[in-house]
Tab-separated table of C-alpha atoms in Angstrom:
chain	number	residue	atom	x	y	z
A	926	UNK	CA	70.148	116.366	118.162
A	927	UNK	CA	66.447	115.823	117.734
A	928	UNK	CA	66.690	116.512	113.961
A	929	UNK	CA	64.998	113.659	112.096
A	930	UNK	CA	67.313	111.423	110.054
A	931	UNK	CA	67.817	112.438	106.423
A	932	UNK	CA	66.999	109.350	104.443
A	933	UNK	CA	68.826	110.717	101.374
A	934	UNK	CA	72.229	110.689	102.982
A	935	UNK	CA	75.468	110.589	100.951
A	936	UNK	CA	76.965	107.515	102.648
A	937	UNK	CA	77.590	104.822	100.028
A	938	UNK	CA	76.272	101.305	100.451
A	939	UNK	CA	78.032	99.498	97.562
A	940	UNK	CA	81.255	97.863	98.717
A	941	UNK	CA	84.578	98.578	96.974
A	942	UNK	CA	84.869	95.171	95.299
A	943	UNK	CA	81.400	95.307	93.727
A	944	UNK	CA	81.947	98.932	92.754
A	945	UNK	CA	85.208	98.092	90.963
A	946	UNK	CA	83.660	95.142	89.105
A	947	UNK	CA	80.513	97.187	88.379
A	948	UNK	CA	78.465	94.424	89.967
A	949	UNK	CA	75.241	94.913	91.855
A	950	UNK	CA	76.083	94.965	95.589
A	951	UNK	CA	73.431	93.104	97.577
A	952	UNK	CA	73.994	94.794	100.913
A	953	UNK	CA	71.033	96.241	102.791
A	954	UNK	CA	73.075	97.851	105.558
A	955	UNK	CA	76.617	99.233	105.595
A	956	UNK	CA	77.471	97.093	108.618
A	957	UNK	CA	76.619	93.822	106.838
A	958	UNK	CA	78.892	92.021	104.369
A	959	UNK	CA	77.383	91.858	100.887
A	960	UNK	CA	76.288	88.547	99.417
A	961	UNK	CA	79.207	88.314	97.010
A	962	UNK	CA	81.953	89.009	99.576
A	963	UNK	CA	80.259	86.734	102.092
A	964	UNK	CA	80.106	83.879	99.577
A	965	UNK	CA	83.792	84.286	98.589
A	966	UNK	CA	84.901	84.850	102.226
A	967	UNK	CA	86.330	88.306	101.427
A	968	UNK	CA	86.588	91.374	103.636
A	969	UNK	CA	83.681	93.591	102.591
A	970	UNK	CA	84.650	97.243	102.995
A	971	UNK	CA	83.861	100.732	101.700
A	972	UNK	CA	86.998	102.850	101.833
A	973	UNK	CA	87.330	104.345	98.318
A	974	UNK	CA	87.624	108.150	98.085
A	975	UNK	CA	84.412	110.135	98.134
A	976	UNK	CA	82.982	111.276	94.798
A	977	UNK	CA	80.295	113.877	94.052
A	978	UNK	CA	76.853	112.478	94.692
A	979	UNK	CA	74.627	111.706	91.722
A	980	UNK	CA	70.923	111.057	91.657
A	981	UNK	CA	69.766	109.363	94.801
A	982	UNK	CA	66.919	106.835	94.979
A	983	UNK	CA	63.646	108.157	96.360
A	984	UNK	CA	63.428	105.429	98.958
A	985	UNK	CA	66.010	103.558	100.957
A	986	UNK	CA	65.233	99.913	101.273
A	987	UNK	CA	64.847	98.732	104.813
A	988	UNK	CA	67.990	97.177	106.295
A	989	UNK	CA	68.126	93.462	105.851
A	990	UNK	CA	68.845	91.190	108.727
A	991	UNK	CA	72.329	89.817	109.020
A	992	UNK	CA	75.382	89.642	111.208
A	993	UNK	CA	78.005	92.275	111.772
A	994	UNK	CA	81.220	91.983	109.850
A	995	UNK	CA	83.438	89.419	111.559
A	996	UNK	CA	87.138	90.110	111.129
A	997	UNK	CA	89.319	87.075	110.693
A	998	UNK	CA	92.060	86.387	113.190
A	999	UNK	CA	94.622	87.290	110.497
A	1000	UNK	CA	93.183	90.761	109.924
A	1001	UNK	CA	95.860	93.384	110.648
A	1002	UNK	CA	94.327	96.788	111.298
A	1003	UNK	CA	97.725	98.483	111.000
A	1004	UNK	CA	98.361	97.066	107.530
A	1005	UNK	CA	94.802	97.851	106.495
A	1006	UNK	CA	95.189	101.478	107.556
A	1007	UNK	CA	98.529	101.715	105.755
A	1008	UNK	CA	96.933	100.578	102.492
A	1009	UNK	CA	94.178	103.202	102.608
A	1010	UNK	CA	94.635	105.891	99.990
A	1011	UNK	CA	92.170	108.454	101.297
A	1012	UNK	CA	93.887	109.132	104.632
A	1013	UNK	CA	96.323	112.002	104.994
A	1014	UNK	CA	99.614	111.105	106.739
A	1015	UNK	CA	98.581	112.912	109.932
A	1016	UNK	CA	95.161	111.213	109.831
A	1017	UNK	CA	96.773	107.792	109.443
A	1018	UNK	CA	98.989	108.537	112.432
A	1019	UNK	CA	95.973	109.502	114.562
A	1020	UNK	CA	94.029	106.401	113.522
A	1021	UNK	CA	97.014	104.206	114.345
A	1022	UNK	CA	97.309	105.719	117.818
A	1023	UNK	CA	93.627	105.017	118.500
A	1024	UNK	CA	93.276	101.565	116.928
A	1025	UNK	CA	96.720	99.976	117.102
A	1026	UNK	CA	97.908	101.027	120.568
A	1027	UNK	CA	95.466	99.687	123.194
A	1028	UNK	CA	97.405	101.362	125.998
A	1029	UNK	CA	96.188	104.733	124.703
A	1030	UNK	CA	92.649	103.718	125.670
A	1031	UNK	CA	93.599	103.170	129.312
A	1032	UNK	CA	91.889	106.353	130.495
A	1033	UNK	CA	88.508	105.152	129.195
A	1034	UNK	CA	88.365	101.755	130.922
A	1035	UNK	CA	88.398	100.744	134.584
A	1036	UNK	CA	91.192	98.212	134.188
A	1037	UNK	CA	94.035	97.561	131.769
A	1038	UNK	CA	92.419	94.151	131.241
A	1039	UNK	CA	89.756	95.885	129.126
A	1040	UNK	CA	92.065	97.827	126.805
A	1041	UNK	CA	92.031	95.111	124.138
A	1042	UNK	CA	88.233	94.746	124.323
A	1043	UNK	CA	87.794	98.503	123.947
A	1044	UNK	CA	90.101	98.497	120.942
A	1045	UNK	CA	88.335	95.532	119.338
A	1046	UNK	CA	84.967	97.274	119.688
A	1047	UNK	CA	86.363	100.256	117.798
A	1048	UNK	CA	87.970	98.122	115.083
A	1049	UNK	CA	85.098	95.688	114.494
A	1050	UNK	CA	82.914	97.925	112.309
A	1051	UNK	CA	85.608	100.055	110.701
A	1052	UNK	CA	86.329	98.132	107.450
A	1053	UNK	CA	82.627	98.138	106.560
A	1054	UNK	CA	81.823	101.644	107.796
A	1055	UNK	CA	84.932	103.815	107.478
A	1056	UNK	CA	83.093	106.797	105.901
A	1057	UNK	CA	80.664	106.818	108.834
A	1058	UNK	CA	83.197	106.449	111.627
A	1059	UNK	CA	86.247	108.226	110.237
A	1060	UNK	CA	85.644	111.767	111.527
A	1061	UNK	CA	84.465	110.624	114.965
A	1062	UNK	CA	87.543	108.397	115.327
A	1063	UNK	CA	89.883	111.190	114.219
A	1064	UNK	CA	88.244	113.568	116.699
A	1065	UNK	CA	88.588	111.003	119.500
A	1066	UNK	CA	92.223	110.271	118.628
A	1067	UNK	CA	92.942	113.998	118.505
A	1068	UNK	CA	91.396	114.418	121.955
A	1069	UNK	CA	93.606	111.653	123.331
A	1070	UNK	CA	96.637	113.334	121.790
A	1071	UNK	CA	95.932	116.369	124.000
A	1072	UNK	CA	96.868	114.220	127.000
A	1073	UNK	CA	100.433	113.803	125.728
A	1074	UNK	CA	103.073	115.961	127.451
A	1075	UNK	CA	103.790	119.200	125.656
A	1076	UNK	CA	100.645	119.185	123.506
A	1077	UNK	CA	98.425	122.254	123.951
A	1078	UNK	CA	94.705	122.685	123.406
A	1079	UNK	CA	95.368	125.165	120.601
A	1080	UNK	CA	97.261	122.653	118.448
A	1081	UNK	CA	95.125	121.569	115.470
A	1082	UNK	CA	92.091	123.049	117.222
A	1083	UNK	CA	90.269	124.031	114.032
A	1084	UNK	CA	90.841	120.578	112.492
A	1085	UNK	CA	89.601	118.892	115.654
A	1086	UNK	CA	86.411	120.942	115.671
A	1087	UNK	CA	85.880	120.233	111.968
A	1088	UNK	CA	86.041	116.489	112.642
A	1089	UNK	CA	83.541	116.865	115.496
A	1090	UNK	CA	81.192	118.926	113.321
A	1091	UNK	CA	81.379	116.449	110.440
A	1092	UNK	CA	80.786	113.475	112.753
A	1093	UNK	CA	77.785	115.277	114.228
A	1094	UNK	CA	76.240	115.704	110.787
A	1095	UNK	CA	76.812	112.038	109.962
A	1096	UNK	CA	75.190	110.985	113.227
A	1097	UNK	CA	72.132	113.127	112.483
A	1098	UNK	CA	71.742	111.659	108.994
A	1099	UNK	CA	72.421	108.024	109.865
A	1100	UNK	CA	69.285	105.877	109.436
A	1101	UNK	CA	68.845	103.294	112.174
A	1102	UNK	CA	66.591	100.623	110.726
A	1103	UNK	CA	68.176	97.449	112.082
A	1104	UNK	CA	70.163	96.160	115.032
A	1105	UNK	CA	73.341	96.411	112.915
A	1106	UNK	CA	72.635	100.077	112.267
A	1107	UNK	CA	71.966	100.533	115.994
A	1108	UNK	CA	75.383	99.120	116.903
A	1109	UNK	CA	76.996	101.477	114.402
A	1110	UNK	CA	75.053	104.418	115.865
A	1111	UNK	CA	76.183	103.550	119.414
A	1112	UNK	CA	79.820	103.235	118.325
A	1113	UNK	CA	79.722	106.510	116.418
A	1114	UNK	CA	77.850	108.269	119.222
A	1115	UNK	CA	80.203	107.084	121.959
A	1116	UNK	CA	83.398	108.178	120.207
A	1117	UNK	CA	81.785	111.503	119.298
A	1118	UNK	CA	80.524	112.049	122.859
A	1119	UNK	CA	83.970	111.293	124.274
A	1120	UNK	CA	85.526	113.802	121.874
A	1121	UNK	CA	83.069	116.548	122.814
A	1122	UNK	CA	83.385	115.740	126.525
A	1123	UNK	CA	87.190	115.866	126.301
A	1124	UNK	CA	87.739	119.104	124.398
A	1125	UNK	CA	84.497	121.115	124.811
A	1126	UNK	CA	82.568	119.733	127.789
A	1127	UNK	CA	79.147	121.005	126.685
A	1128	UNK	CA	76.476	119.201	124.679
A	1129	UNK	CA	77.439	115.665	125.606
A	1130	UNK	CA	74.014	114.836	127.058
A	1131	UNK	CA	72.322	115.779	123.774
A	1132	UNK	CA	74.503	113.345	121.831
A	1133	UNK	CA	73.991	110.582	124.390
A	1134	UNK	CA	70.241	111.105	124.579
A	1135	UNK	CA	69.893	111.064	120.797
A	1136	UNK	CA	71.817	107.805	120.424
A	1137	UNK	CA	70.047	106.090	123.322
A	1138	UNK	CA	66.564	107.022	122.115
A	1139	UNK	CA	67.329	106.148	118.492
A	1140	UNK	CA	68.751	102.712	119.269
A	1141	UNK	CA	66.427	101.799	122.135
A	1142	UNK	CA	63.966	99.813	119.941
A	1143	UNK	CA	66.791	97.424	118.999
A	1144	UNK	CA	68.463	97.047	122.392
A	1145	UNK	CA	66.839	93.759	123.414
A	1146	UNK	CA	68.309	92.039	120.382
A	1147	UNK	CA	71.655	93.795	120.736
A	1148	UNK	CA	72.056	92.953	124.417
A	1149	UNK	CA	71.507	89.266	123.671
A	1150	UNK	CA	74.845	89.397	121.861
A	1151	UNK	CA	76.439	91.581	124.559
A	1152	UNK	CA	78.243	93.680	121.914
A	1153	UNK	CA	76.453	96.959	122.525
A	1154	UNK	CA	76.021	96.919	126.322
A	1155	UNK	CA	79.326	98.706	127.142
A	1156	UNK	CA	78.528	101.514	124.684
A	1157	UNK	CA	74.959	101.848	125.945
A	1158	UNK	CA	75.990	101.978	129.600
A	1159	UNK	CA	78.758	104.507	128.933
A	1160	UNK	CA	76.413	106.812	127.021
A	1161	UNK	CA	73.845	106.478	129.818
A	1162	UNK	CA	76.518	107.364	132.390
A	1163	UNK	CA	77.688	110.476	130.502
A	1164	UNK	CA	74.109	111.672	130.089
A	1165	UNK	CA	73.248	110.953	133.741
A	1166	UNK	CA	76.225	112.981	134.977
A	1167	UNK	CA	74.860	116.086	133.278
A	1168	UNK	CA	71.236	115.346	134.205
A	1169	UNK	CA	72.136	115.191	137.909
A	1170	UNK	CA	73.517	118.715	138.040
A	1171	UNK	CA	70.899	120.226	135.728
A	1172	UNK	CA	67.835	118.495	137.247
A	1173	UNK	CA	66.922	116.816	133.968
A	1174	UNK	CA	65.400	113.450	133.169
A	1175	UNK	CA	67.723	110.971	131.399
A	1176	UNK	CA	66.534	109.392	128.176
A	1177	UNK	CA	66.606	105.697	129.027
A	1178	UNK	CA	66.633	103.697	132.247
A	1179	UNK	CA	68.994	100.925	131.240
A	1180	UNK	CA	68.555	97.387	132.520
A	1181	UNK	CA	71.918	95.638	133.002
A	1182	UNK	CA	71.798	92.232	131.350
A	1183	UNK	CA	73.662	90.522	134.168
A	1184	UNK	CA	74.344	91.909	137.617
A	1185	UNK	CA	77.527	89.817	137.807
A	1186	UNK	CA	79.183	91.308	134.731
A	1187	UNK	CA	82.245	93.510	135.115
A	1188	UNK	CA	81.531	96.450	132.829
A	1189	UNK	CA	84.652	97.831	131.208
A	1190	UNK	CA	83.632	101.405	132.088
A	1191	UNK	CA	81.549	101.052	135.250
A	1192	UNK	CA	83.125	97.942	136.727
A	1193	UNK	CA	80.950	96.249	139.353
A	1194	UNK	CA	78.649	99.214	139.934
A	1195	UNK	CA	76.709	99.048	136.670
A	1196	UNK	CA	73.584	97.789	138.571
A	1197	UNK	CA	73.579	101.118	140.465
A	1198	UNK	CA	73.160	103.184	137.294
A	1199	UNK	CA	69.329	102.739	137.242
A	1200	UNK	CA	69.203	104.249	140.746
A	1201	UNK	CA	71.071	107.319	139.483
A	1202	UNK	CA	68.499	107.534	136.705
A	1203	UNK	CA	65.687	107.463	139.281
A	1204	UNK	CA	67.433	110.148	141.351
A	1205	UNK	CA	67.511	112.405	138.270
A	1206	UNK	CA	63.801	111.854	137.590
A	1207	UNK	CA	62.879	112.584	141.215
A	1208	UNK	CA	65.094	115.689	141.279
A	1209	UNK	CA	63.411	116.985	138.118
A	1210	UNK	CA	59.963	116.242	139.545
A	1211	UNK	CA	60.718	117.963	142.844
A	1212	UNK	CA	61.799	121.067	140.966
A	1213	UNK	CA	58.669	121.149	138.824
A	1214	UNK	CA	55.750	120.289	141.109
A	1215	UNK	CA	53.939	121.846	144.046
A	1216	UNK	CA	51.304	119.140	144.499
A	1217	UNK	CA	51.578	117.842	148.076
A	1218	UNK	CA	50.322	114.349	147.292
A	1219	UNK	CA	52.835	113.973	144.475
A	1220	UNK	CA	55.620	115.335	146.682
A	1221	UNK	CA	54.738	112.709	149.291
A	1222	UNK	CA	54.944	110.031	146.593
A	1223	UNK	CA	58.403	111.256	145.597
A	1224	UNK	CA	59.575	111.108	149.206
A	1225	UNK	CA	58.337	107.514	149.385
A	1226	UNK	CA	60.339	106.696	146.271
A	1227	UNK	CA	63.438	108.161	147.917
A	1228	UNK	CA	62.778	105.935	150.950
A	1229	UNK	CA	62.630	102.879	148.694
A	1230	UNK	CA	65.831	103.828	146.875
A	1231	UNK	CA	67.678	104.355	150.152
A	1232	UNK	CA	66.531	101.008	151.547
A	1233	UNK	CA	67.532	99.152	148.378
A	1234	UNK	CA	70.929	100.821	148.041
A	1235	UNK	CA	71.787	100.420	151.723
A	1236	UNK	CA	71.310	96.656	151.296
A	1237	UNK	CA	73.137	96.496	147.952
A	1238	UNK	CA	76.389	94.576	147.642
A	1239	UNK	CA	78.456	94.308	144.449
A	1240	UNK	CA	78.249	90.905	142.793
A	1241	UNK	CA	81.134	89.631	140.759
A	1242	UNK	CA	81.655	86.689	138.419
A	1243	UNK	CA	83.260	83.436	139.449
A	1244	UNK	CA	87.068	83.578	139.632
A	1245	UNK	CA	86.867	87.379	139.733
A	1246	UNK	CA	90.060	87.603	141.804
A	1247	UNK	CA	91.904	85.306	139.381
A	1248	UNK	CA	90.943	87.308	136.286
A	1249	UNK	CA	92.168	90.686	137.552
A	1250	UNK	CA	95.339	91.959	139.144
A	1251	UNK	CA	95.160	92.693	142.866
A	1252	UNK	CA	95.325	96.455	142.267
A	1253	UNK	CA	92.417	96.231	139.817
A	1254	UNK	CA	90.326	94.237	142.291
A	1255	UNK	CA	90.897	96.888	144.980
A	1256	UNK	CA	89.981	99.734	142.635
A	1257	UNK	CA	86.893	97.960	141.267
A	1258	UNK	CA	85.566	97.299	144.766
A	1259	UNK	CA	86.334	100.874	145.851
A	1260	UNK	CA	84.555	102.222	142.764
A	1261	UNK	CA	81.458	100.171	143.610
A	1262	UNK	CA	81.454	101.391	147.214
A	1263	UNK	CA	81.734	105.089	146.323
A	1264	UNK	CA	78.963	104.822	143.732
A	1265	UNK	CA	76.736	103.234	146.373
A	1266	UNK	CA	77.539	106.043	148.833
A	1267	UNK	CA	76.941	108.572	146.065
A	1268	UNK	CA	73.341	107.393	145.627
A	1269	UNK	CA	72.732	107.656	149.369
A	1270	UNK	CA	74.209	111.161	149.508
A	1271	UNK	CA	72.225	112.402	146.505
A	1272	UNK	CA	69.020	110.959	147.923
A	1273	UNK	CA	69.783	112.620	151.270
A	1274	UNK	CA	70.270	116.045	149.680
A	1275	UNK	CA	66.967	115.768	147.834
A	1276	UNK	CA	65.310	115.427	151.248
A	1277	UNK	CA	67.367	117.908	153.239
A	1278	UNK	CA	68.782	121.271	152.113
A	1279	UNK	CA	72.068	122.690	153.363
A	1280	UNK	CA	71.838	123.240	157.099
A	1281	UNK	CA	69.584	120.218	157.652
A	1282	UNK	CA	70.991	116.802	158.567
A	1283	UNK	CA	74.467	117.996	157.571
A	1284	UNK	CA	76.168	115.525	159.909
A	1285	UNK	CA	74.876	112.471	158.027
A	1286	UNK	CA	75.767	114.041	154.688
A	1287	UNK	CA	79.240	114.742	156.041
A	1288	UNK	CA	79.688	111.118	157.138
A	1289	UNK	CA	78.869	109.728	153.684
A	1290	UNK	CA	81.006	112.369	151.964
A	1291	UNK	CA	83.973	111.583	154.216
A	1292	UNK	CA	83.582	107.855	153.549
A	1293	UNK	CA	83.706	108.497	149.801
A	1294	UNK	CA	86.899	110.526	150.073
A	1295	UNK	CA	88.525	107.948	152.363
A	1296	UNK	CA	87.659	105.099	149.972
A	1297	UNK	CA	89.168	106.971	147.030
A	1298	UNK	CA	92.330	107.981	148.864
A	1299	UNK	CA	92.939	104.545	150.408
A	1300	UNK	CA	92.525	102.745	147.092
A	1301	UNK	CA	94.897	105.145	145.377
A	1302	UNK	CA	97.497	104.868	148.139
A	1303	UNK	CA	97.407	101.058	148.109
A	1304	UNK	CA	97.329	100.477	144.349
A	1305	UNK	CA	99.361	103.498	143.200
A	1306	UNK	CA	96.897	103.654	140.312
A	1307	UNK	CA	94.050	106.065	139.513
A	1308	UNK	CA	90.464	104.908	139.990
A	1309	UNK	CA	88.677	105.449	136.711
A	1310	UNK	CA	85.154	106.749	136.230
A	1311	UNK	CA	84.396	108.135	139.711
A	1312	UNK	CA	83.562	111.731	138.749
A	1313	UNK	CA	79.964	111.625	140.022
A	1314	UNK	CA	80.640	110.371	143.571
A	1315	UNK	CA	83.712	112.593	143.938
A	1316	UNK	CA	81.833	115.792	143.013
A	1317	UNK	CA	78.847	114.837	145.178
A	1318	UNK	CA	81.146	114.294	148.173
A	1319	UNK	CA	83.284	117.386	147.568
A	1320	UNK	CA	80.228	119.653	147.680
A	1321	UNK	CA	79.735	118.683	151.346
A	1322	UNK	CA	83.208	119.742	152.513
A	1323	UNK	CA	83.183	122.721	154.893
A	1324	UNK	CA	86.722	122.764	156.313
A	1325	UNK	CA	89.013	125.189	154.379
A	1326	UNK	CA	92.008	122.838	154.472
A	1327	UNK	CA	89.934	119.912	153.220
A	1328	UNK	CA	88.504	122.095	150.470
A	1329	UNK	CA	91.987	122.980	149.277
A	1330	UNK	CA	92.865	119.299	149.142
A	1331	UNK	CA	89.638	118.516	147.263
A	1332	UNK	CA	90.515	121.070	144.580
A	1333	UNK	CA	93.894	119.404	144.198
A	1334	UNK	CA	92.226	115.988	144.040
A	1335	UNK	CA	90.038	117.035	141.117
A	1336	UNK	CA	92.938	116.162	138.812
A	1337	UNK	CA	93.027	112.665	140.335
A	1338	UNK	CA	89.347	111.733	140.433
A	1339	UNK	CA	87.526	113.787	137.792
A	1340	UNK	CA	87.896	112.167	134.355
A	1341	UNK	CA	91.538	112.604	133.451
A	1342	UNK	CA	90.845	112.442	129.714
A	1343	UNK	CA	88.936	115.736	129.972
A	1344	UNK	CA	91.107	118.605	131.296
A	1345	UNK	CA	88.384	121.095	130.332
A	1346	UNK	CA	85.893	119.350	132.628
A	1347	UNK	CA	88.482	119.175	135.418
A	1348	UNK	CA	88.991	122.941	135.179
A	1349	UNK	CA	85.234	123.540	135.185
A	1350	UNK	CA	84.784	121.228	138.208
A	1351	UNK	CA	87.228	123.318	140.240
A	1352	UNK	CA	85.333	126.491	139.377
A	1353	UNK	CA	82.026	124.828	140.229
A	1354	UNK	CA	83.181	123.615	143.654
A	1355	UNK	CA	84.653	126.998	144.578
A	1356	UNK	CA	81.400	128.777	143.700
A	1357	UNK	CA	79.153	126.248	145.448
A	1358	UNK	CA	81.218	126.479	148.637
A	1359	UNK	CA	80.955	130.284	148.496
A	1360	UNK	CA	77.172	130.139	147.974
A	1361	UNK	CA	76.788	127.656	150.820
A	1362	UNK	CA	78.909	129.676	153.251
A	1363	UNK	CA	76.968	132.869	152.567
A	1364	UNK	CA	73.592	131.085	152.372
A	1365	UNK	CA	73.051	132.253	148.802
A	1366	UNK	CA	71.658	128.841	147.909
A	1367	UNK	CA	70.361	125.990	150.028
A	1368	UNK	CA	70.860	123.181	147.549
A	1369	UNK	CA	73.574	122.676	144.964
A	1370	UNK	CA	70.953	121.312	142.584
A	1371	UNK	CA	69.455	124.816	142.451
A	1372	UNK	CA	72.694	126.740	141.927
A	1373	UNK	CA	73.114	128.665	138.701
A	1374	UNK	CA	76.705	127.421	138.554
A	1375	UNK	CA	77.148	124.008	136.946
A	1376	UNK	CA	80.279	121.866	136.463
A	1377	UNK	CA	80.453	122.218	132.697
A	1378	UNK	CA	82.723	124.147	130.379
A	1379	UNK	CA	82.042	127.765	129.491
A	1380	UNK	CA	80.066	128.260	126.278
A	1381	UNK	CA	82.407	131.089	125.343
A	1382	UNK	CA	85.077	128.455	124.759
A	1383	UNK	CA	83.062	126.999	121.885
A	1384	UNK	CA	82.360	130.404	120.362
A	1385	UNK	CA	86.015	131.412	120.543
A	1386	UNK	CA	87.153	128.085	119.112
A	1387	UNK	CA	84.645	128.299	116.267
A	1388	UNK	CA	85.758	131.789	115.335
A	1389	UNK	CA	89.383	130.654	115.368
């Protein structure tokens, strides 16, 4: 993902109306309405079928400042999709399921209250940037289709992988020269990362890291409008999950704009994400240094993290209880509590290997499992986005009966939109428990077994 952007990309910048009239299209960025459409209050889009590329200009003019395309209240995404001529019937059906049925996005957000916001974020850029987003959206919709009863992983597997591959190439070649381009990059990167995470399970951190580093120079401006924060935080979360188990350093330490916001993916615990970033950096440093003075400094940092997180309480906006259903309030508060306990448990295991201070680790792990089970029993709803604290707690289980239950609970608490990751998590836990029992390893951070999908899956799928 570190490949430098190809400035001579084949993505068109002239909108369809100007192209048809053979008029010069004054549009510096594909996410900005051109001057003519803006003046006439028309929807500025680029959805005509692709044609062979001709001579390309030697230089691409720098993106001009402007605002993202604002869809009018009368814009009907379903009708717009129906009128497109370059979508195959099966592609139109997939796009409709992703963009016209908010309930299909339920597995991505922490509350049904955010389904419409998630959908609107996906729709907002589409009329102006369909060629850029199309393959990533089709891959994401195809991944969601796998969750339907009776649908198998093998169905349309080659087509799904082709969409992922094409979206990857577009992401690599997409210039990010303005805040509008940055928003487009985050949207494309998030849908692509979700697709890869759902059907492959490997390589997600590379996509997330690329998008976060590429868009980071524009984040201050983007966050002032609050449009990009959910995408940024979700990408940071997906990357952090992999960095924790592989002792890597995440790309960006995000700074939540407001500690009282309810993030549609991380709920009330978004302010804890920087602590998880710091845990990853310390874990990487511990694994790559032998200097005693530096090790002492790292231990001091762990002390500071523990003190801060022990005192942390989730803040919520005014009228929080009125804006969410009772079941959502319970799940959001439970999610915040288990993420807090997860930081404490991770910090503890960076200080003490298996066999040392196991009782305290067991207390925090048990509290996490109790919080998850109680919330689920009371609300009769799944708690979204709790994979990290669940895995961290499950590693600490020593009782055979409790381990059996934990394996069964993987399907409840590890991201339900990714069956391949759920399967890999079960394998990971079984191997870590075996290594711990036979003293093969003294820290799960150091184990050769990681909770990610097997690379052979990708090779087999590619050959197919």
